Amino acid sequence: MEWFNVGKIVNTHGIRGEVRVMSRTDFPEERFAIGNKLGLFTAGAKKPIMVKVASHRTHKNFDLLSFEGYPTINDVEPFKEGFLKIAEHDLGDLEEGAFYHHEILGCHVFSEEGEEIGKVTEILETGANDVWEVTPAKGKKHYIPYIEDVVKEVDIEGKKITIDVLDGLLS
């Protein structure tokens, strides 16, 4: 089974079993909903500890979570630096034109003329739109904004993305 990262536990919070989570999901309300099950991967663990969300709230830039069966700080202390993940079968359907990061990473990027530009190696979240880091076989990386004017076609099954190379885009 494949697992996808939705957050990292960076510390405990208080004495009542809450943990501070740096969210890595666009859907924290859904992923951290009370009753939702998550896989907790501690450092070096191959198998997750399955946890069920007992409470969720936000505080500053963190999501604060507690888990059923872990009521004290001593229970959650070993979870620090662990990753919260969801199973592949728990991924929901996205709206048209939206993709999960794992679907885009590794795709080959081509110009509309068929020239290969490189492979998507990272996705940067800038706020207005994502920017895809595209690494060619030789040369320096390119940064492609995920906007309608540039990205013309995304073929997830074929791992192929076609873009319109606007003037100055590949500098």
Short mmCIF file of N, CA and C in Angstrom, two decimals:
data_model
loop_
_atom_site.label_atom_id
_atom_site.label_comp_id
_atom_site.label_asym_id
_atom_site.label_seq_id
_atom_site.Cartn_x
_atom_site.Cartn_y
_atom_site.Cartn_z
N MET A 1 0.85 -1.18 0.00
CA MET A 1 0.00 0.00 0.00
C MET A 1 0.89 1.24 0.00
N GLU A 2 0.48 2.22 -0.78
CA GLU A 2 1.25 3.46 -0.86
C GLU A 2 0.65 4.49 0.11
N TRP A 3 1.55 5.27 0.75
CA TRP A 3 1.15 6.26 1.73
C TRP A 3 1.58 7.65 1.27
N PHE A 4 0.76 8.67 1.60
CA PHE A 4 1.05 10.04 1.20
C PHE A 4 1.06 10.96 2.40
N ASN A 5 2.10 11.79 2.48
CA ASN A 5 2.34 12.67 3.61
C ASN A 5 1.29 13.78 3.68
N VAL A 6 0.69 13.96 4.88
CA VAL A 6 -0.24 15.07 5.08
C VAL A 6 0.22 16.00 6.19
N GLY A 7 1.28 15.61 6.93
CA GLY A 7 1.77 16.49 7.98
C GLY A 7 2.94 15.90 8.73
N LYS A 8 3.67 16.77 9.40
CA LYS A 8 4.80 16.35 10.22
C LYS A 8 4.57 16.84 11.65
N ILE A 9 4.73 15.93 12.60
CA ILE A 9 4.60 16.29 14.01
C ILE A 9 5.91 16.94 14.44
N VAL A 10 5.86 18.21 14.79
CA VAL A 10 7.09 18.93 15.14
C VAL A 10 7.30 19.04 16.64
N ASN A 11 6.22 18.87 17.43
CA ASN A 11 6.39 18.97 18.88
C ASN A 11 5.09 18.56 19.55
N THR A 12 5.15 18.48 20.87
CA THR A 12 3.94 18.29 21.66
C THR A 12 3.39 19.67 21.99
N HIS A 13 2.15 19.72 22.50
CA HIS A 13 1.55 21.00 22.87
C HIS A 13 0.74 20.77 24.15
N GLY A 14 1.19 21.36 25.23
CA GLY A 14 0.50 21.19 26.50
C GLY A 14 0.73 19.81 27.08
N ILE A 15 -0.10 19.45 28.09
CA ILE A 15 0.09 18.16 28.77
C ILE A 15 -1.03 17.18 28.48
N ARG A 16 -1.99 17.56 27.64
CA ARG A 16 -3.16 16.72 27.40
C ARG A 16 -3.09 15.92 26.10
N GLY A 17 -1.91 15.60 25.65
CA GLY A 17 -1.77 14.71 24.50
C GLY A 17 -1.91 15.34 23.14
N GLU A 18 -1.83 16.68 23.06
CA GLU A 18 -1.89 17.32 21.75
C GLU A 18 -0.50 17.37 21.12
N VAL A 19 -0.48 17.32 19.79
CA VAL A 19 0.77 17.47 19.04
C VAL A 19 0.63 18.62 18.07
N ARG A 20 1.77 19.30 17.81
CA ARG A 20 1.81 20.38 16.81
C ARG A 20 2.19 19.76 15.47
N VAL A 21 1.37 20.05 14.48
CA VAL A 21 1.58 19.46 13.16
C VAL A 21 1.80 20.57 12.13
N MET A 22 2.87 20.43 11.35
CA MET A 22 3.09 21.28 10.17
C MET A 22 2.35 20.59 9.03
N SER A 23 1.25 21.19 8.61
CA SER A 23 0.41 20.58 7.60
C SER A 23 1.12 20.53 6.25
N ARG A 24 0.93 19.43 5.52
CA ARG A 24 1.47 19.25 4.18
C ARG A 24 0.34 18.87 3.22
N THR A 25 -0.86 19.35 3.54
CA THR A 25 -2.02 19.02 2.72
C THR A 25 -2.80 20.29 2.39
N ASP A 26 -3.47 20.27 1.26
CA ASP A 26 -4.35 21.37 0.89
C ASP A 26 -5.73 21.21 1.53
N PHE A 27 -5.95 20.07 2.21
CA PHE A 27 -7.25 19.76 2.80
C PHE A 27 -7.15 19.43 4.28
N PRO A 28 -6.61 20.35 5.12
CA PRO A 28 -6.45 20.00 6.54
C PRO A 28 -7.78 19.71 7.24
N GLU A 29 -8.86 20.41 6.87
CA GLU A 29 -10.16 20.18 7.51
C GLU A 29 -10.63 18.75 7.26
N GLU A 30 -10.33 18.23 6.08
CA GLU A 30 -10.73 16.87 5.72
C GLU A 30 -9.78 15.84 6.31
N ARG A 31 -8.49 16.06 6.16
CA ARG A 31 -7.49 15.07 6.61
C ARG A 31 -7.44 14.94 8.13
N PHE A 32 -7.65 16.06 8.84
CA PHE A 32 -7.54 16.06 10.30
C PHE A 32 -8.90 16.10 10.98
N ALA A 33 -9.95 15.72 10.27
CA ALA A 33 -11.30 15.72 10.84
C ALA A 33 -11.39 14.70 11.97
N ILE A 34 -12.18 15.03 12.98
CA ILE A 34 -12.36 14.13 14.11
C ILE A 34 -12.90 12.79 13.60
N GLY A 35 -12.28 11.71 14.03
CA GLY A 35 -12.67 10.37 13.61
C GLY A 35 -11.88 9.84 12.43
N ASN A 36 -11.13 10.70 11.75
CA ASN A 36 -10.34 10.28 10.60
C ASN A 36 -9.15 9.44 11.07
N LYS A 37 -8.83 8.39 10.31
CA LYS A 37 -7.69 7.54 10.65
C LYS A 37 -6.49 7.94 9.80
N LEU A 38 -5.33 8.02 10.46
CA LEU A 38 -4.08 8.38 9.80
C LEU A 38 -3.01 7.36 10.16
N GLY A 39 -2.05 7.21 9.29
CA GLY A 39 -0.89 6.38 9.59
C GLY A 39 0.21 7.28 10.14
N LEU A 40 0.73 6.93 11.31
CA LEU A 40 1.80 7.71 11.92
C LEU A 40 3.10 6.94 11.75
N PHE A 41 4.03 7.52 11.01
CA PHE A 41 5.32 6.90 10.76
C PHE A 41 6.36 7.60 11.62
N THR A 42 6.88 6.90 12.64
CA THR A 42 7.93 7.47 13.47
C THR A 42 9.27 7.21 12.79
N ALA A 43 10.32 7.88 13.25
CA ALA A 43 11.64 7.77 12.63
C ALA A 43 12.07 6.31 12.51
N GLY A 44 12.40 5.91 11.29
CA GLY A 44 12.92 4.57 11.03
C GLY A 44 11.86 3.48 10.96
N ALA A 45 10.60 3.80 11.19
CA ALA A 45 9.54 2.78 11.17
C ALA A 45 9.15 2.43 9.74
N LYS A 46 8.97 1.15 9.48
CA LYS A 46 8.52 0.69 8.17
C LYS A 46 7.00 0.60 8.11
N LYS A 47 6.39 0.31 9.28
CA LYS A 47 4.94 0.20 9.35
C LYS A 47 4.41 1.34 10.21
N PRO A 48 3.22 1.84 9.87
CA PRO A 48 2.66 2.95 10.65
C PRO A 48 1.95 2.47 11.91
N ILE A 49 1.84 3.40 12.84
CA ILE A 49 0.94 3.24 13.98
C ILE A 49 -0.35 3.90 13.51
N MET A 50 -1.45 3.17 13.52
CA MET A 50 -2.72 3.75 13.09
C MET A 50 -3.31 4.55 14.24
N VAL A 51 -3.61 5.83 13.98
CA VAL A 51 -4.18 6.71 15.00
C VAL A 51 -5.49 7.29 14.48
N LYS A 52 -6.39 7.58 15.42
CA LYS A 52 -7.70 8.15 15.08
C LYS A 52 -7.76 9.54 15.71
N VAL A 53 -8.07 10.54 14.90
CA VAL A 53 -8.09 11.93 15.36
C VAL A 53 -9.22 12.11 16.38
N ALA A 54 -8.84 12.60 17.59
CA ALA A 54 -9.83 12.86 18.64
C ALA A 54 -10.21 14.34 18.67
N SER A 55 -9.25 15.22 18.33
CA SER A 55 -9.55 16.65 18.27
C SER A 55 -8.62 17.32 17.28
N HIS A 56 -9.10 18.45 16.74
CA HIS A 56 -8.31 19.23 15.79
C HIS A 56 -8.67 20.70 15.97
N ARG A 57 -7.63 21.52 16.06
CA ARG A 57 -7.82 22.97 16.08
C ARG A 57 -6.55 23.59 15.52
N THR A 58 -6.64 24.85 15.15
CA THR A 58 -5.45 25.54 14.66
C THR A 58 -4.97 26.53 15.70
N HIS A 59 -3.66 26.71 15.72
CA HIS A 59 -3.03 27.65 16.64
C HIS A 59 -1.79 28.20 15.94
N LYS A 60 -1.80 29.50 15.68
CA LYS A 60 -0.74 30.16 14.91
C LYS A 60 -0.63 29.46 13.56
N ASN A 61 0.54 28.98 13.18
CA ASN A 61 0.71 28.32 11.88
C ASN A 61 0.65 26.80 11.97
N PHE A 62 0.13 26.28 13.07
CA PHE A 62 0.13 24.84 13.29
C PHE A 62 -1.29 24.30 13.37
N ASP A 63 -1.42 23.02 13.07
CA ASP A 63 -2.63 22.28 13.37
C ASP A 63 -2.33 21.51 14.65
N LEU A 64 -3.20 21.62 15.63
CA LEU A 64 -3.03 20.89 16.89
C LEU A 64 -4.00 19.71 16.87
N LEU A 65 -3.45 18.51 17.05
CA LEU A 65 -4.23 17.28 17.01
C LEU A 65 -4.06 16.49 18.29
N SER A 66 -5.09 15.76 18.66
CA SER A 66 -4.95 14.73 19.69
C SER A 66 -5.54 13.46 19.09
N PHE A 67 -5.11 12.33 19.63
CA PHE A 67 -5.51 11.04 19.09
C PHE A 67 -6.19 10.20 20.17
N GLU A 68 -7.19 9.42 19.75
CA GLU A 68 -7.87 8.53 20.69
C GLU A 68 -6.87 7.53 21.28
N GLY A 69 -6.93 7.37 22.60
CA GLY A 69 -6.06 6.41 23.28
C GLY A 69 -4.71 6.97 23.67
N TYR A 70 -4.47 8.25 23.40
CA TYR A 70 -3.19 8.90 23.74
C TYR A 70 -3.49 10.21 24.48
N PRO A 71 -3.94 10.13 25.75
CA PRO A 71 -4.46 11.30 26.45
C PRO A 71 -3.44 12.22 27.12
N THR A 72 -2.17 11.81 27.20
CA THR A 72 -1.20 12.64 27.93
C THR A 72 0.03 12.95 27.07
N ILE A 73 0.79 13.92 27.53
CA ILE A 73 2.03 14.30 26.85
C ILE A 73 3.00 13.11 26.78
N ASN A 74 3.01 12.28 27.82
CA ASN A 74 3.91 11.12 27.83
C ASN A 74 3.55 10.12 26.73
N ASP A 75 2.26 10.03 26.39
CA ASP A 75 1.81 9.12 25.33
C ASP A 75 2.27 9.57 23.94
N VAL A 76 2.30 10.90 23.73
CA VAL A 76 2.59 11.41 22.39
C VAL A 76 4.04 11.88 22.22
N GLU A 77 4.80 11.92 23.28
CA GLU A 77 6.21 12.35 23.20
C GLU A 77 6.99 11.55 22.15
N PRO A 78 6.82 10.23 22.06
CA PRO A 78 7.57 9.46 21.04
C PRO A 78 7.18 9.78 19.60
N PHE A 79 6.06 10.50 19.41
CA PHE A 79 5.59 10.81 18.06
C PHE A 79 6.32 12.00 17.43
N LYS A 80 7.10 12.75 18.23
CA LYS A 80 7.79 13.93 17.71
C LYS A 80 8.67 13.54 16.53
N GLU A 81 8.67 14.39 15.51
CA GLU A 81 9.41 14.18 14.25
C GLU A 81 8.80 13.09 13.39
N GLY A 82 7.63 12.59 13.76
CA GLY A 82 6.94 11.59 12.96
C GLY A 82 6.13 12.23 11.85
N PHE A 83 5.74 11.44 10.87
CA PHE A 83 4.96 11.91 9.74
C PHE A 83 3.57 11.29 9.77
N LEU A 84 2.57 12.12 9.54
CA LEU A 84 1.19 11.64 9.41
C LEU A 84 0.91 11.45 7.93
N LYS A 85 0.40 10.26 7.59
CA LYS A 85 0.16 9.96 6.18
C LYS A 85 -1.21 9.32 6.02
N ILE A 86 -1.73 9.42 4.80
CA ILE A 86 -2.98 8.75 4.47
C ILE A 86 -2.70 7.69 3.42
N ALA A 87 -3.52 6.66 3.44
CA ALA A 87 -3.38 5.58 2.47
C ALA A 87 -3.92 6.04 1.12
N GLU A 88 -3.40 5.44 0.07
CA GLU A 88 -3.79 5.81 -1.29
C GLU A 88 -5.30 5.71 -1.50
N HIS A 89 -5.94 4.69 -0.93
CA HIS A 89 -7.38 4.51 -1.12
C HIS A 89 -8.21 5.59 -0.42
N ASP A 90 -7.58 6.40 0.47
CA ASP A 90 -8.28 7.48 1.14
C ASP A 90 -8.18 8.82 0.39
N LEU A 91 -7.43 8.85 -0.70
CA LEU A 91 -7.36 10.07 -1.50
C LEU A 91 -8.71 10.31 -2.16
N GLY A 92 -9.18 11.52 -2.09
CA GLY A 92 -10.46 11.85 -2.72
C GLY A 92 -10.27 12.26 -4.17
N ASP A 93 -11.37 12.36 -4.90
CA ASP A 93 -11.32 12.85 -6.27
C ASP A 93 -11.17 14.37 -6.26
N LEU A 94 -10.40 14.87 -7.18
CA LEU A 94 -10.19 16.31 -7.29
C LEU A 94 -11.03 16.87 -8.43
N GLU A 95 -11.23 18.18 -8.40
CA GLU A 95 -11.98 18.82 -9.48
C GLU A 95 -11.15 18.81 -10.76
N GLU A 96 -11.79 19.08 -11.87
CA GLU A 96 -11.14 19.12 -13.19
C GLU A 96 -9.95 20.08 -13.17
N GLY A 97 -8.82 19.64 -13.69
CA GLY A 97 -7.64 20.51 -13.78
C GLY A 97 -6.81 20.57 -12.50
N ALA A 98 -7.18 19.81 -11.48
CA ALA A 98 -6.40 19.77 -10.23
C ALA A 98 -5.75 18.39 -10.12
N PHE A 99 -4.54 18.37 -9.57
CA PHE A 99 -3.79 17.13 -9.48
C PHE A 99 -3.10 17.04 -8.13
N TYR A 100 -2.86 15.82 -7.67
CA TYR A 100 -2.04 15.61 -6.49
C TYR A 100 -0.58 15.77 -6.90
N HIS A 101 0.25 16.24 -5.97
CA HIS A 101 1.66 16.46 -6.27
C HIS A 101 2.34 15.19 -6.76
N HIS A 102 2.03 14.06 -6.14
CA HIS A 102 2.69 12.82 -6.55
C HIS A 102 2.37 12.43 -8.00
N GLU A 103 1.25 12.94 -8.53
CA GLU A 103 0.90 12.65 -9.92
C GLU A 103 1.74 13.49 -10.89
N ILE A 104 2.12 14.69 -10.48
CA ILE A 104 2.87 15.61 -11.35
C ILE A 104 4.37 15.35 -11.29
N LEU A 105 4.87 15.05 -10.09
CA LEU A 105 6.31 14.81 -9.94
C LEU A 105 6.74 13.65 -10.83
N GLY A 106 7.80 13.84 -11.57
CA GLY A 106 8.32 12.81 -12.46
C GLY A 106 7.77 12.87 -13.87
N CYS A 107 6.78 13.71 -14.12
CA CYS A 107 6.24 13.85 -15.48
C CYS A 107 7.27 14.55 -16.38
N HIS A 108 7.30 14.16 -17.64
CA HIS A 108 8.18 14.79 -18.63
C HIS A 108 7.44 15.96 -19.26
N VAL A 109 8.15 17.08 -19.39
CA VAL A 109 7.56 18.30 -19.92
C VAL A 109 8.06 18.53 -21.34
N PHE A 110 7.11 18.80 -22.24
CA PHE A 110 7.42 19.03 -23.65
C PHE A 110 6.82 20.36 -24.09
N SER A 111 7.46 20.98 -25.08
CA SER A 111 6.88 22.17 -25.71
C SER A 111 5.78 21.70 -26.65
N GLU A 112 4.96 22.62 -27.13
CA GLU A 112 3.90 22.26 -28.07
C GLU A 112 4.47 21.73 -29.38
N GLU A 113 5.74 22.08 -29.65
CA GLU A 113 6.40 21.60 -30.86
C GLU A 113 6.98 20.20 -30.67
N GLY A 114 6.91 19.63 -29.47
CA GLY A 114 7.40 18.28 -29.21
C GLY A 114 8.80 18.20 -28.63
N GLU A 115 9.44 19.35 -28.37
CA GLU A 115 10.80 19.35 -27.82
C GLU A 115 10.73 19.08 -26.31
N GLU A 116 11.54 18.09 -25.84
CA GLU A 116 11.54 17.78 -24.42
C GLU A 116 12.30 18.86 -23.65
N ILE A 117 11.67 19.36 -22.60
CA ILE A 117 12.25 20.43 -21.78
C ILE A 117 12.88 19.86 -20.52
N GLY A 118 12.31 18.83 -19.97
CA GLY A 118 12.86 18.21 -18.76
C GLY A 118 11.78 17.46 -17.99
N LYS A 119 12.09 17.18 -16.72
CA LYS A 119 11.21 16.41 -15.88
C LYS A 119 10.86 17.23 -14.64
N VAL A 120 9.60 17.16 -14.19
CA VAL A 120 9.17 17.89 -12.99
C VAL A 120 9.82 17.23 -11.77
N THR A 121 10.65 18.00 -11.06
CA THR A 121 11.38 17.46 -9.92
C THR A 121 10.92 18.02 -8.58
N GLU A 122 10.19 19.14 -8.62
CA GLU A 122 9.69 19.72 -7.38
C GLU A 122 8.51 20.62 -7.70
N ILE A 123 7.63 20.79 -6.71
CA ILE A 123 6.49 21.70 -6.85
C ILE A 123 6.58 22.72 -5.74
N LEU A 124 6.61 23.98 -6.13
CA LEU A 124 6.69 25.08 -5.17
C LEU A 124 5.32 25.73 -5.05
N GLU A 125 4.84 25.87 -3.82
CA GLU A 125 3.54 26.49 -3.60
C GLU A 125 3.78 27.96 -3.29
N THR A 126 3.39 28.83 -4.23
CA THR A 126 3.68 30.26 -4.09
C THR A 126 2.49 31.07 -3.59
N GLY A 127 1.34 30.46 -3.50
CA GLY A 127 0.16 31.18 -3.06
C GLY A 127 -0.82 31.38 -4.21
N ALA A 128 -0.44 32.18 -5.19
CA ALA A 128 -1.33 32.45 -6.32
C ALA A 128 -1.49 31.20 -7.18
N ASN A 129 -0.39 30.54 -7.48
CA ASN A 129 -0.41 29.31 -8.27
C ASN A 129 0.85 28.52 -7.94
N ASP A 130 0.83 27.23 -8.22
CA ASP A 130 2.02 26.41 -8.03
C ASP A 130 3.03 26.72 -9.14
N VAL A 131 4.28 26.49 -8.83
CA VAL A 131 5.36 26.61 -9.81
C VAL A 131 6.07 25.26 -9.85
N TRP A 132 6.21 24.72 -11.05
CA TRP A 132 6.85 23.42 -11.21
C TRP A 132 8.31 23.62 -11.57
N GLU A 133 9.19 22.99 -10.79
CA GLU A 133 10.62 23.00 -11.10
C GLU A 133 10.86 21.88 -12.11
N VAL A 134 11.38 22.26 -13.28
CA VAL A 134 11.61 21.30 -14.36
C VAL A 134 13.11 21.20 -14.59
N THR A 135 13.64 20.00 -14.42
CA THR A 135 15.08 19.77 -14.56
C THR A 135 15.37 19.07 -15.89
N PRO A 136 16.15 19.74 -16.76
CA PRO A 136 16.50 19.12 -18.04
C PRO A 136 17.64 18.11 -17.86
N ALA A 137 17.90 17.31 -18.89
CA ALA A 137 19.01 16.36 -18.84
C ALA A 137 20.34 17.09 -18.67
N LYS A 138 20.47 18.24 -19.32
CA LYS A 138 21.67 19.08 -19.19
C LYS A 138 21.21 20.52 -19.03
N GLY A 139 21.99 21.30 -18.31
CA GLY A 139 21.66 22.71 -18.16
C GLY A 139 20.95 23.01 -16.86
N LYS A 140 20.51 24.26 -16.75
CA LYS A 140 19.91 24.70 -15.49
C LYS A 140 18.41 24.45 -15.45
N LYS A 141 17.87 24.45 -14.25
CA LYS A 141 16.45 24.19 -14.03
C LYS A 141 15.59 25.33 -14.55
N HIS A 142 14.36 24.97 -14.90
CA HIS A 142 13.37 25.94 -15.34
C HIS A 142 12.23 25.94 -14.33
N TYR A 143 11.58 27.08 -14.20
CA TYR A 143 10.46 27.20 -13.28
C TYR A 143 9.21 27.57 -14.09
N ILE A 144 8.26 26.64 -14.14
CA ILE A 144 7.09 26.76 -14.98
C ILE A 144 5.87 27.04 -14.09
N PRO A 145 5.20 28.18 -14.28
CA PRO A 145 4.00 28.43 -13.49
C PRO A 145 2.84 27.55 -13.97
N TYR A 146 2.11 26.99 -13.01
CA TYR A 146 0.94 26.18 -13.37
C TYR A 146 -0.24 27.12 -13.58
N ILE A 147 -0.29 27.69 -14.80
CA ILE A 147 -1.38 28.59 -15.19
C ILE A 147 -1.86 28.17 -16.58
N GLU A 148 -3.10 28.52 -16.88
CA GLU A 148 -3.73 28.13 -18.14
C GLU A 148 -2.97 28.60 -19.38
N ASP A 149 -2.37 29.80 -19.31
CA ASP A 149 -1.63 30.34 -20.46
C ASP A 149 -0.40 29.50 -20.80
N VAL A 150 0.16 28.79 -19.83
CA VAL A 150 1.39 28.05 -20.04
C VAL A 150 1.14 26.55 -20.17
N VAL A 151 0.48 25.95 -19.19
CA VAL A 151 0.26 24.50 -19.20
C VAL A 151 -0.97 24.20 -20.06
N LYS A 152 -0.72 23.50 -21.16
CA LYS A 152 -1.79 23.24 -22.12
C LYS A 152 -2.42 21.87 -21.95
N GLU A 153 -1.63 20.86 -21.58
CA GLU A 153 -2.17 19.51 -21.45
C GLU A 153 -1.37 18.75 -20.40
N VAL A 154 -2.10 18.00 -19.55
CA VAL A 154 -1.48 17.14 -18.55
C VAL A 154 -2.03 15.74 -18.75
N ASP A 155 -1.13 14.80 -19.06
CA ASP A 155 -1.49 13.39 -19.25
C ASP A 155 -0.85 12.61 -18.12
N ILE A 156 -1.62 12.37 -17.05
CA ILE A 156 -1.10 11.69 -15.86
C ILE A 156 -0.68 10.26 -16.20
N GLU A 157 -1.51 9.52 -16.94
CA GLU A 157 -1.19 8.13 -17.27
C GLU A 157 0.10 8.04 -18.09
N GLY A 158 0.26 8.94 -19.04
CA GLY A 158 1.45 8.94 -19.90
C GLY A 158 2.63 9.69 -19.31
N LYS A 159 2.43 10.29 -18.11
CA LYS A 159 3.48 11.07 -17.42
C LYS A 159 4.04 12.15 -18.37
N LYS A 160 3.14 12.85 -19.09
CA LYS A 160 3.55 13.84 -20.08
C LYS A 160 2.77 15.13 -19.89
N ILE A 161 3.49 16.24 -19.90
CA ILE A 161 2.89 17.57 -19.79
C ILE A 161 3.32 18.39 -20.99
N THR A 162 2.38 19.07 -21.63
CA THR A 162 2.68 19.92 -22.77
C THR A 162 2.47 21.36 -22.36
N ILE A 163 3.46 22.21 -22.67
CA ILE A 163 3.36 23.62 -22.30
C ILE A 163 3.57 24.51 -23.52
N ASP A 164 3.06 25.73 -23.43
CA ASP A 164 3.33 26.77 -24.42
C ASP A 164 4.53 27.54 -23.89
N VAL A 165 5.62 27.51 -24.62
CA VAL A 165 6.85 28.19 -24.19
C VAL A 165 6.74 29.67 -24.55
N LEU A 166 6.29 30.45 -23.60
CA LEU A 166 6.18 31.90 -23.81
C LEU A 166 7.56 32.53 -23.84
N ASP A 167 7.69 33.69 -24.48
CA ASP A 167 8.97 34.38 -24.54
C ASP A 167 9.51 34.62 -23.13
N GLY A 168 10.76 34.25 -22.88
CA GLY A 168 11.41 34.48 -21.60
C GLY A 168 11.11 33.44 -20.54
N LEU A 169 10.26 32.46 -20.84
CA LEU A 169 9.90 31.45 -19.85
C LEU A 169 11.07 30.54 -19.51
N LEU A 170 11.83 30.15 -20.52
CA LEU A 170 12.97 29.24 -20.32
C LEU A 170 14.27 30.02 -20.42
N SER A 171 14.59 30.75 -19.37
CA SER A 171 15.82 31.57 -19.45
C SER A 171 16.92 30.97 -18.62
#
